[in-house]
Amino acid sequence: MERERALRLRMENEVDNFRSEKKKIEADIEMSLAIKQRFRKELEQTIDRLHFTIKKGRKDSVPPLQHAYHILEQAQYEENALVQTKIKALEIKKENLERGYKKQIEARETELVELRKERNET
C-alpha cells in the first residue's frame, strides 16, 4: 500500500513538473511572437518616418530610398528567420517533453498495475 502511495505521489509530481515545463515553453513561444510583432511595428514606424523625411525634402539627410528599403527588408528577413528558428526549437522541445512525459506516465501506470496484481495475489 505504501509503495502504491509513493508511486502515485511520483506520478503527481511528474504531472506537475510536465505542466510547469510546458507552460514555460508556451510562454517563451508567446514572448517570441510578441517580440516579432513589436519588431514589425517598429519597422513600420521606421518606414513611416523615412517617408515623412523624404516628403519634407530632407533627402540629403537619409541614404537613398532604395538602399534604405533594402536595409529594412534585410532586417525584417533576419528577424523573421531568428524568431522562426527559436519557435521551431521551442516546439521541438515541447514535443520531446510531451513524449517523455507520456513514457513516464505509462511506466508508472504499468508499475501500479503490477503492484495491484501483487497485492491481489497475496
Phi, psi and omega in degrees: 000319180294321178296322180294318177297317179298320179294317178297320178297318177300318179298317179298318178297319179295320177296314179298315179298317179300311181299319180297312180296318179297319179296320178297315181297315179297324177294320177297320178296314179299319179295319178298318178293323178294320178297317179299315181295318179296320179298315179298320179297315178296323178296316178297320178295322178296318178297317178299317178296323178297314177300316180299315180298318180293319179295328179286351178089016179264050183296332181286344182270353179234156177296164178308145186305314182299319179295318180298316178297322178298316179298317180294319177298317180296318178297318179296318179297314181295319179297316180298317180297317180297314181294317180297320178297315180295316180297318179299316179297319179292322178295320177296317178299319179295317178298317178296320178298314180296318179297314179296320179298314180299319179297317180297314182295318178299319179296317179294320179295321177297317178299318179298317179299316179296320178297318179295320178298315179299317181294320180290331180286335182269000000 
